[in-house]
mmCIF file of C-alpha atoms in Angstrom:
data_model
loop_
_atom_site.group_PDB
_atom_site.id
_atom_site.type_symbol
_atom_site.label_atom_id
_atom_site.label_comp_id
_atom_site.label_asym_id
_atom_site.label_seq_id
_atom_site.Cartn_x
_atom_site.Cartn_y
_atom_site.Cartn_z
ATOM 1 C CA MET A 172 -111.628 -4.590 14.244
ATOM 2 C CA GLU A 173 -111.995 -7.965 12.603
ATOM 3 C CA LEU A 174 -112.148 -8.176 8.827
ATOM 4 C CA ASN A 175 -114.185 -11.123 7.616
ATOM 5 C CA ALA A 176 -115.568 -9.642 4.435
ATOM 6 C CA PRO A 177 -114.722 -6.897 1.987
ATOM 7 C CA ALA A 178 -115.691 -3.416 3.049
ATOM 8 C CA PRO A 179 -119.037 -2.302 1.616
ATOM 9 C CA VAL A 180 -118.835 -0.064 -1.423
ATOM 10 C CA ASP A 181 -121.162 2.916 -1.668
ATOM 11 C CA ASN A 182 -121.156 2.793 -5.445
ATOM 12 C CA ASP A 183 -121.623 -0.420 -7.406
ATOM 13 C CA GLY A 184 -120.255 1.139 -10.607
ATOM 14 C CA ARG A 185 -123.638 1.275 -12.303
ATOM 15 C CA ASP A 186 -123.173 4.981 -13.095
ATOM 16 C CA VAL A 187 -120.055 4.171 -15.139
ATOM 17 C CA ILE A 188 -121.731 1.301 -16.979
ATOM 18 C CA GLU A 189 -124.830 3.332 -17.801
ATOM 19 C CA ARG A 190 -122.986 6.566 -18.602
ATOM 20 C CA THR A 191 -123.658 8.005 -22.007
ATOM 21 C CA GLY A 192 -120.758 9.101 -24.148
ATOM 22 C CA VAL A 193 -118.716 12.105 -23.177
ATOM 23 C CA GLU A 194 -117.802 14.364 -26.042
ATOM 24 C CA SER A 195 -114.084 14.548 -26.535
ATOM 25 C CA SER A 196 -112.536 17.608 -28.073
ATOM 26 C CA ARG A 197 -109.003 18.561 -28.894
ATOM 27 C CA ARG A 198 -107.154 21.168 -26.875
ATOM 28 C CA ALA A 199 -104.003 20.705 -28.932
ATOM 29 C CA HIS A 200 -104.172 20.569 -32.726
ATOM 30 C CA THR A 201 -100.431 20.747 -33.393
ATOM 31 C CA VAL A 202 -97.278 19.415 -31.770
ATOM 32 C CA ALA A 203 -96.396 22.952 -30.679
ATOM 33 C CA GLU A 204 -99.768 23.313 -28.945
ATOM 34 C CA ALA A 205 -99.405 19.876 -27.307
ATOM 35 C CA ASN A 206 -95.929 20.798 -26.050
ATOM 36 C CA SER A 207 -97.379 23.923 -24.467
ATOM 37 C CA VAL A 208 -100.700 22.608 -23.139
ATOM 38 C CA TYR A 209 -99.337 19.350 -21.747
ATOM 39 C CA GLU A 210 -95.799 20.541 -20.868
ATOM 40 C CA ILE A 211 -94.282 17.683 -22.842
ATOM 41 C CA PRO A 212 -90.691 19.043 -22.896
ATOM 42 C CA ARG A 213 -90.706 19.470 -19.125
ATOM 43 C CA THR A 214 -92.157 15.984 -18.651
ATOM 44 C CA ALA A 215 -89.611 14.463 -21.049
ATOM 45 C CA THR A 216 -86.792 16.147 -19.126
ATOM 46 C CA VAL A 217 -87.971 14.540 -15.883
ATOM 47 C CA ILE A 218 -88.307 11.137 -17.568
ATOM 48 C CA ASN A 219 -84.888 11.346 -19.242
ATOM 49 C CA SER A 220 -82.978 12.760 -16.286
ATOM 50 C CA ASN A 221 -84.339 10.106 -13.924
ATOM 51 C CA GLY A 222 -84.000 7.192 -16.322
ATOM 52 C CA PHE A 223 -87.670 6.246 -16.116
ATOM 53 C CA SER A 224 -88.388 3.461 -18.578
ATOM 54 C CA CYS A 225 -92.126 2.831 -18.378
ATOM 55 C CA ILE A 226 -94.604 5.714 -18.408
ATOM 56 C CA ALA A 227 -98.405 5.463 -18.224
ATOM 57 C CA LEU A 228 -100.569 8.371 -19.343
ATOM 58 C CA GLN A 229 -104.189 8.786 -18.325
ATOM 59 C CA PHE A 230 -106.566 11.366 -19.752
ATOM 60 C CA PRO A 231 -110.057 12.389 -18.715
ATOM 61 C CA ASP A 232 -112.710 11.426 -21.261
ATOM 62 C CA GLU A 233 -112.989 14.921 -22.675
ATOM 63 C CA LEU A 234 -109.260 15.044 -23.535
ATOM 64 C CA LEU A 235 -108.865 11.594 -25.068
ATOM 65 C CA ALA A 236 -108.719 13.163 -28.515
ATOM 66 C CA ASP A 237 -105.279 14.551 -27.625
ATOM 67 C CA SER A 238 -103.886 11.320 -26.194
ATOM 68 C CA SER A 239 -102.278 9.928 -29.350
ATOM 69 C CA LEU A 240 -100.581 13.248 -30.208
ATOM 70 C CA VAL A 241 -99.283 13.665 -26.661
ATOM 71 C CA SER A 242 -98.116 10.062 -26.446
ATOM 72 C CA ALA A 243 -96.302 10.186 -29.792
ATOM 73 C CA GLU A 244 -94.561 13.460 -28.995
ATOM 74 C CA LEU A 245 -93.560 12.325 -25.521
ATOM 75 C CA GLN A 246 -92.154 9.131 -27.052
ATOM 76 C CA ARG A 247 -90.143 11.227 -29.504
ATOM 77 C CA GLN A 248 -88.721 13.400 -26.707
ATOM 78 C CA ALA A 249 -88.107 10.503 -24.311
ATOM 79 C CA PRO A 250 -86.981 7.754 -26.708
ATOM 80 C CA ASN A 251 -85.645 5.395 -24.035
ATOM 81 C CA ALA A 252 -89.002 5.164 -22.269
ATOM 82 C CA ARG A 253 -91.993 3.068 -23.231
ATOM 83 C CA ILE A 254 -95.096 5.275 -23.248
ATOM 84 C CA PHE A 255 -98.530 3.763 -22.633
ATOM 85 C CA THR A 256 -101.934 5.416 -22.653
ATOM 86 C CA LEU A 257 -104.269 3.758 -20.175
ATOM 87 C CA ALA A 258 -107.599 2.627 -21.574
ATOM 88 C CA ASP A 259 -109.328 3.170 -18.236
ATOM 89 C CA THR A 260 -110.791 6.633 -18.529
ATOM 90 C CA SER A 261 -112.180 6.828 -15.027
ATOM 91 C CA TYR A 262 -109.727 9.670 -14.395
ATOM 92 C CA GLY A 263 -110.418 11.453 -11.149
ATOM 93 C CA SER A 264 -113.042 9.024 -9.865
#
């Protein structure tokens, strides 16, 4: 098979560009809820025990409201890691 051009893409991305807003709602209103819902202590343990230093978080559109709480708490529990929340919300696409 000879590759002379990029493979054709079935989707040109128009659906993402033309998508109307997705309502975001909180699942975690407190740090305790975030720790439970997102398993932050367990995640921090893995980060700390393996010495990971750069962590990227990605949330689906409907959970973006929790991203800053989760990121801040994970940073507190894994202080030697840099925590980033990705701006690309095409989670699962």
